[in-house]
PDB file of C-alpha atoms in Angstrom:
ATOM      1  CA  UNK A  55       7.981  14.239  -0.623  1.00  0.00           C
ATOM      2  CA  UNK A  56       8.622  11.288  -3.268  1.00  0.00           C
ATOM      3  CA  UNK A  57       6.407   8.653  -2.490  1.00  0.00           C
ATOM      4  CA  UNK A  58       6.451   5.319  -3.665  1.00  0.00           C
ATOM      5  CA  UNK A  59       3.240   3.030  -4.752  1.00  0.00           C
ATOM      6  CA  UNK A  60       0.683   3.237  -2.136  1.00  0.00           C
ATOM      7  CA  UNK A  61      -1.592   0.216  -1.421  1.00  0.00           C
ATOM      8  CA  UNK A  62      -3.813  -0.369   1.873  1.00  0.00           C
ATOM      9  CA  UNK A  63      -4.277  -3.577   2.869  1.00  0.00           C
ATOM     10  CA  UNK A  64      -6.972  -5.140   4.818  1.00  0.00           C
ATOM     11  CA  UNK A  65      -6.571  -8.423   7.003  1.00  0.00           C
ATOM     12  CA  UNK A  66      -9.115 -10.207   8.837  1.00  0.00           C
ATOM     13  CA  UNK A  67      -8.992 -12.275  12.136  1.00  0.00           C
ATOM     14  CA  UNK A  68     -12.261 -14.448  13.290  1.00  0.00           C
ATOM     15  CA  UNK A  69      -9.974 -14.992  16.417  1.00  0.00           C
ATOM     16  CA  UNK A  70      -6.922 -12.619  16.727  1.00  0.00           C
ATOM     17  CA  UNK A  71      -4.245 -13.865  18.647  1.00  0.00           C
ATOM     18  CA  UNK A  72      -1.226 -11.431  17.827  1.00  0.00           C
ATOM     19  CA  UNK A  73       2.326 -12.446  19.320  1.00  0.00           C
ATOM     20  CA  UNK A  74       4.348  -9.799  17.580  1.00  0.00           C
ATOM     21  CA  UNK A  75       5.015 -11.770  14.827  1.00  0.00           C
ATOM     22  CA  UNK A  76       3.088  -9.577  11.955  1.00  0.00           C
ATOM     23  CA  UNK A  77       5.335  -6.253  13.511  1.00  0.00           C
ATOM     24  CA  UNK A  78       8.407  -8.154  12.707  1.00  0.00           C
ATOM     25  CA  UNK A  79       7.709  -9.198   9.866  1.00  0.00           C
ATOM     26  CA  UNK A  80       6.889  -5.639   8.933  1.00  0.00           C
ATOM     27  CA  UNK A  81       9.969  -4.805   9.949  1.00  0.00           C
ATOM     28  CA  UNK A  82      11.618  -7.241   8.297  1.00  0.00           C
ATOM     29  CA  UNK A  83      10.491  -5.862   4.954  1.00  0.00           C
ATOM     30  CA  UNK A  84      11.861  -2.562   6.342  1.00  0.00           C
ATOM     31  CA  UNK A  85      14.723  -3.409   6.700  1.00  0.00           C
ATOM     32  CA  UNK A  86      15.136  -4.521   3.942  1.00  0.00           C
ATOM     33  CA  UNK A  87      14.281  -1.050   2.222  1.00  0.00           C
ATOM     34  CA  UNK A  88      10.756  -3.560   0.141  1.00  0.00           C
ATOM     35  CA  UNK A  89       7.946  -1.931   2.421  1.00  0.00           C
ATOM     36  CA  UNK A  90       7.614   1.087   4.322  1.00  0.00           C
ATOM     37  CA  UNK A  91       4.326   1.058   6.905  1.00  0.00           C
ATOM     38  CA  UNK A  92       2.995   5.084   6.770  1.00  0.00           C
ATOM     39  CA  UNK A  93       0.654   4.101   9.626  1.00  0.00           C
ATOM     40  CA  UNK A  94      -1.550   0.881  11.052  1.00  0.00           C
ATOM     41  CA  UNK A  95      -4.025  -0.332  12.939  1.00  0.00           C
ATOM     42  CA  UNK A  96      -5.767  -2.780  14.496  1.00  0.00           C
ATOM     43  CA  UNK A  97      -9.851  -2.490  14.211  1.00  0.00           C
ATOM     44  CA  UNK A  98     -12.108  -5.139  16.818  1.00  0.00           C
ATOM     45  CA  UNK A  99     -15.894  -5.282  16.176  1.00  0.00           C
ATOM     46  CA  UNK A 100     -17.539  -6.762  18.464  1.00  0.00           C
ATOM     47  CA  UNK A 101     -20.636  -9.150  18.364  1.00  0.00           C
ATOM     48  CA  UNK A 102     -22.986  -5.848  18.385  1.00  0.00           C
ATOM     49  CA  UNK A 103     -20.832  -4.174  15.602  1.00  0.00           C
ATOM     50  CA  UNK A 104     -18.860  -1.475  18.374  1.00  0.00           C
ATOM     51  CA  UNK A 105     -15.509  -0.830  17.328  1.00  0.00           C
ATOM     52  CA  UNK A 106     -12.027  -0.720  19.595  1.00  0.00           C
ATOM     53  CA  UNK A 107      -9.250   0.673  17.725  1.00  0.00           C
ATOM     54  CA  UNK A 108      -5.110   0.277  18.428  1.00  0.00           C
ATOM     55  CA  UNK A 109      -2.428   1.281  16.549  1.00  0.00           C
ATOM     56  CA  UNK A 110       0.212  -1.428  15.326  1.00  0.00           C
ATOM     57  CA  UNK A 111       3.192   0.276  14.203  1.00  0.00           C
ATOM     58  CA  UNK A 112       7.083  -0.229  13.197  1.00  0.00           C
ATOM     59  CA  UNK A 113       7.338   4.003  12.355  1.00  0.00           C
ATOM     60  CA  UNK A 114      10.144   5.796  14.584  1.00  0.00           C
ATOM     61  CA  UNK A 115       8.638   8.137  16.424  1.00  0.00           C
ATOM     62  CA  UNK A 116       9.449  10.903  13.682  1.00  0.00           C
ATOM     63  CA  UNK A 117       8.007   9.276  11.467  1.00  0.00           C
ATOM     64  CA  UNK A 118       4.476   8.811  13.177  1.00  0.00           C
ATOM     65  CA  UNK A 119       4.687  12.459  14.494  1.00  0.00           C
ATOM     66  CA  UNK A 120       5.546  13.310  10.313  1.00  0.00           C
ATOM     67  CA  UNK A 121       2.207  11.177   8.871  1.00  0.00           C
ATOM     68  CA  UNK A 122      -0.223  11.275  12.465  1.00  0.00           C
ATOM     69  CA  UNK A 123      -3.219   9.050  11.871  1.00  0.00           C
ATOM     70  CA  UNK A 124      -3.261   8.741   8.264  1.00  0.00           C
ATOM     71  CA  UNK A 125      -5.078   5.103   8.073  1.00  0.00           C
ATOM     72  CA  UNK A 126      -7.740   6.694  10.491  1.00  0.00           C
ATOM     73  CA  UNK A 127      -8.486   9.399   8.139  1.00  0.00           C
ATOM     74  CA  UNK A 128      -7.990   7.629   4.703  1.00  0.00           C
ATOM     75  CA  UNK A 129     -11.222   4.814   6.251  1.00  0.00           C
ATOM     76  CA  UNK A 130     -12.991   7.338   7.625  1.00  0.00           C
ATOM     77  CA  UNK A 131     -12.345   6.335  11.639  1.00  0.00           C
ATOM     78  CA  UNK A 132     -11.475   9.500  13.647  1.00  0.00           C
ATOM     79  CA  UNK A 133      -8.644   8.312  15.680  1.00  0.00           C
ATOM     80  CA  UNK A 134      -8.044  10.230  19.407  1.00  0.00           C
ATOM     81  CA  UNK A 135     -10.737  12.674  18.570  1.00  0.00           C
ATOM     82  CA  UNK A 136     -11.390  13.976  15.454  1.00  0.00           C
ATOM     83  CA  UNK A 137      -7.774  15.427  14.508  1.00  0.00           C
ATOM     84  CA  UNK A 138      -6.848  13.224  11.533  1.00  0.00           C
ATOM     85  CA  UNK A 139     -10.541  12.931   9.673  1.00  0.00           C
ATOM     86  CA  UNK A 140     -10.402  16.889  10.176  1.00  0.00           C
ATOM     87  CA  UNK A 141      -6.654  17.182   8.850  1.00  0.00           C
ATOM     88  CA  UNK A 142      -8.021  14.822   5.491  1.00  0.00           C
ATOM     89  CA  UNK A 143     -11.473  17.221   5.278  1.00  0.00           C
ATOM     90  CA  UNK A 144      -9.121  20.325   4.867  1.00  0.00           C
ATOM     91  CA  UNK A 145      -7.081  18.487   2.659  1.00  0.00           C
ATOM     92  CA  UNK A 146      -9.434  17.602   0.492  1.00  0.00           C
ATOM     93  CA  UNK A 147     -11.137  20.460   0.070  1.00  0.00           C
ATOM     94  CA  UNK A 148      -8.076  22.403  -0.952  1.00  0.00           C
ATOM     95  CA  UNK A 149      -8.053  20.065  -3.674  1.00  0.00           C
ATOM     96  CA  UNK A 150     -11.090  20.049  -4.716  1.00  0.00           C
ATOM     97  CA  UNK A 151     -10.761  24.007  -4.559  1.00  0.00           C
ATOM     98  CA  UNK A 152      -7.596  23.457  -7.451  1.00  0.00           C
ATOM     99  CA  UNK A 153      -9.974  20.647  -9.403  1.00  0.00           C
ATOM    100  CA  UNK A 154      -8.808  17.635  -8.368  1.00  0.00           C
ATOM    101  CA  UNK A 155     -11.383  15.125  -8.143  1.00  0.00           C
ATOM    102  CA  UNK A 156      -9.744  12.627  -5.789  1.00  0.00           C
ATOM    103  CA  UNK A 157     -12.914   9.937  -6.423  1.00  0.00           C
ATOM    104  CA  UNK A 158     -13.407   9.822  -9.874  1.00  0.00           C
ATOM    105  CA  UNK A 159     -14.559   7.309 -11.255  1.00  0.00           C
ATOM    106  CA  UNK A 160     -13.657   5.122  -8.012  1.00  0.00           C
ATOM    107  CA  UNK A 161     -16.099   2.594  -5.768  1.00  0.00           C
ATOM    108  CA  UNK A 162     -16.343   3.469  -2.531  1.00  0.00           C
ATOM    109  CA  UNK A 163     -15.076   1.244  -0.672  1.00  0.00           C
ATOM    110  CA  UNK A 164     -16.099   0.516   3.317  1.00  0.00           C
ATOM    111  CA  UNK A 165     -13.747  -1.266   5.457  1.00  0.00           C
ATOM    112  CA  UNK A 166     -15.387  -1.055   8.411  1.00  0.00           C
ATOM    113  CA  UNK A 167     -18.120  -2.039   7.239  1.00  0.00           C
ATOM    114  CA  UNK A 168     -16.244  -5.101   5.576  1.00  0.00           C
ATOM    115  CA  UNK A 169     -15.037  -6.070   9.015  1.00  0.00           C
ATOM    116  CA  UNK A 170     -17.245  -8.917  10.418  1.00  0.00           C
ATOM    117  CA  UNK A 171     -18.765  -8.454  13.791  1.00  0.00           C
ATOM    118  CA  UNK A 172     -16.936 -10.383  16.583  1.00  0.00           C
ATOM    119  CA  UNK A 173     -13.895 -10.599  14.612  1.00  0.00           C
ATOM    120  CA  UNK A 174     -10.696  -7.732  13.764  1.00  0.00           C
ATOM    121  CA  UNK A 175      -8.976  -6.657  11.097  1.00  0.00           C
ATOM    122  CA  UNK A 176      -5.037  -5.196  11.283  1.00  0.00           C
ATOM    123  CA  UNK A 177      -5.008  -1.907   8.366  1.00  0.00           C
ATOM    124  CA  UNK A 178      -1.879  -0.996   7.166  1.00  0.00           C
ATOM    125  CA  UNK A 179      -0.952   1.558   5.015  1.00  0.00           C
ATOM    126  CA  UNK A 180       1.940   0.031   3.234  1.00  0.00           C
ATOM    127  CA  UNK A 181       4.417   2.445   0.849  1.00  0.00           C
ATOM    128  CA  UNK A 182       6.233  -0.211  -1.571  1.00  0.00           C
ATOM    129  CA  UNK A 183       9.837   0.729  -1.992  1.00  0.00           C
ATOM    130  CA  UNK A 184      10.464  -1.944  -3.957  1.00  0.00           C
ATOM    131  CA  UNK A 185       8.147  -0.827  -6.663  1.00  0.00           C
ATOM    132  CA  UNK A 186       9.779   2.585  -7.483  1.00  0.00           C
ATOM    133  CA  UNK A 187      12.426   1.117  -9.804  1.00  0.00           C
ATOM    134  CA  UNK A 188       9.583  -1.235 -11.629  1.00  0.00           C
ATOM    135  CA  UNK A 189       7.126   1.659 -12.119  1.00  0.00           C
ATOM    136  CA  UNK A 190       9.660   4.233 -13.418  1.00  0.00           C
ATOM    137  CA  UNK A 191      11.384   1.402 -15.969  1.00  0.00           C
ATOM    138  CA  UNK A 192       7.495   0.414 -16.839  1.00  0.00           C
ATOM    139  CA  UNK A 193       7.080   4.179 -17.273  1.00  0.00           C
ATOM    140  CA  UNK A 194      10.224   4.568 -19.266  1.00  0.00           C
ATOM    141  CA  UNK A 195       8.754   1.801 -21.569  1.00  0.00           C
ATOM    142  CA  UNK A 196       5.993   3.258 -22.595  1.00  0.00           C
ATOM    143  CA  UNK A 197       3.590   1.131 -20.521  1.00  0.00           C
ATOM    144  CA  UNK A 198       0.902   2.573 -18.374  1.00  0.00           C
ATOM    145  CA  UNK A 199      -1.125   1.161 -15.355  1.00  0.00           C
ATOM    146  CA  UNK A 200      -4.517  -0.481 -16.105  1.00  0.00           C
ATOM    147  CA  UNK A 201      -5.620  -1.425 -12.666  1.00  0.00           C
ATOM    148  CA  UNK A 202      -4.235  -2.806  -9.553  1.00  0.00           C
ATOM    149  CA  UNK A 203      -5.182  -2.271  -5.740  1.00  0.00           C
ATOM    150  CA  UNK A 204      -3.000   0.479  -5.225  1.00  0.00           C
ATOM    151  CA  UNK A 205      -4.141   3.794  -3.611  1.00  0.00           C
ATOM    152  CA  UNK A 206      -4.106   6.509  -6.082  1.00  0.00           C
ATOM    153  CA  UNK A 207      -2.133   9.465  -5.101  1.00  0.00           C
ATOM    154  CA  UNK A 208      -5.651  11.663  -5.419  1.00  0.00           C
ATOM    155  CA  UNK A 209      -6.652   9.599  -2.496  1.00  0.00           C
ATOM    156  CA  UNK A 210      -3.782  10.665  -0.558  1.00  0.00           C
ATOM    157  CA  UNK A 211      -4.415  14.647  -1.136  1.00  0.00           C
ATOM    158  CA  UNK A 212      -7.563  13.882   0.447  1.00  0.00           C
ATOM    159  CA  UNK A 213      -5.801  12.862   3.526  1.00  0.00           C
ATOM    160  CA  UNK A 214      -2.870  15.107   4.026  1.00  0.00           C
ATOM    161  CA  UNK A 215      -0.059  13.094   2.771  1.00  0.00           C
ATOM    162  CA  UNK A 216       0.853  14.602  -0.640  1.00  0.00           C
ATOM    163  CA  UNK A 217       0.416  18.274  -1.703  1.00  0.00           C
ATOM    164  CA  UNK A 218      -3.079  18.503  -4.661  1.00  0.00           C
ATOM    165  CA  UNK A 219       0.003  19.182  -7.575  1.00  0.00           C
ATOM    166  CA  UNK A 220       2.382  16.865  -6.378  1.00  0.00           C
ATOM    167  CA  UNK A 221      -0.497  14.488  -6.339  1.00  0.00           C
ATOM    168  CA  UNK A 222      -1.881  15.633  -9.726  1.00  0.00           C
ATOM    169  CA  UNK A 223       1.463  14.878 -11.433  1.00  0.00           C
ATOM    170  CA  UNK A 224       2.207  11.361  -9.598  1.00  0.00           C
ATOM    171  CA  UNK A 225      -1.475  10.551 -10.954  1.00  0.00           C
ATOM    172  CA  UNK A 226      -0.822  11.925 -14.612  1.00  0.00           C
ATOM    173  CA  UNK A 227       2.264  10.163 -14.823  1.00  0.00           C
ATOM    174  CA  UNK A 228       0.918   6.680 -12.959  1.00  0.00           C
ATOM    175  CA  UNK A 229      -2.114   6.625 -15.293  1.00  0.00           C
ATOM    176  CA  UNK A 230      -0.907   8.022 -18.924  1.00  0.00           C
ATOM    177  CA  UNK A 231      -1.917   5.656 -21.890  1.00  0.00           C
ATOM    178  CA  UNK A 232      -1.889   5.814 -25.493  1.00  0.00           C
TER     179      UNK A 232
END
């Protein structure tokens, strides 16, 4: 599967009140072919830390059956039993089996643990469509990524959404520098 940048993004609410209007604006950008949601949810803590998890979604149902609980597994939260955390162990350790090191060099980094208690945070897994063009003309240019927020596609092997060589190459060719 070609996969555009991948980026998860973390927002906070001291007081959620959702109306629908984050969904359609997800879908918005869907529809107009910028963002792609792979998967979402919404995380409560309450005031003694215990968590509540929903999913918030604009996937077809194809789609969600195609990716499962991929946010789940990538932070770590085993989502209607265990399935998704196990489906991202396996994953990962085929690839660590063919040498890819999916962590190098990266801080962990603990979103539920980053989640205030008494408050929620929506997690979306966002693919950027609009980005493909930009990275492969940045590519084409000689240029090379230094940083960004972006989820490296080693990350992803780790949770079942790209193959360890797919990965390996998407990484080579998203990091290469002089």
């Amino acid at each position: 599967m070609a996969i555009g940048p991948v980026q998860l993004v973390v927002l906070g609410f001291n007081h959620p009140d959702f109306h629908g209007e984050i969904i359609e604006e997800l879908e918005r950008l869907r529809e107009a072919d910028a963002v792609r949601v792979i998967d979402s949810l919404v995380v409560y803590k309450d005031a003694a830390g215990e968590l509540e998890v929903e999913h918030l979604s604009n996937l077809s149902t194809e789609e969600a059956i195609e990716l499962g609980s991929k946010v789940g597994a990538l932070i770590g939260l085993g989502i209607e039993g265990e399935e998704g955390m196990e489906a991202g162990a396996v994953a990962g350790a085929e690839a660590a089996a063919e040498g890819v090191d999916a962590v190098a060099g990266e801080e962990d980094w603990d979103v539920l643990e980053d989640i205030p208690n008494d408050a929620a945070a929506a997690v979306l897994l966002l693919e950027h469509h609009w980005a493909v063009p930009l990275r492969d003309a940045v590519i084409r240019a000689g240029g090379f990524r230094i940083s960004d927020g972006f989820i490296s596609p080693l990350d992803l092997v780790e949770i079942g959404l790209l193959a360890a060589d797919e990965a390996t190459e998407l990484h080579a060719v998203e990091t290469a520098g002089g």
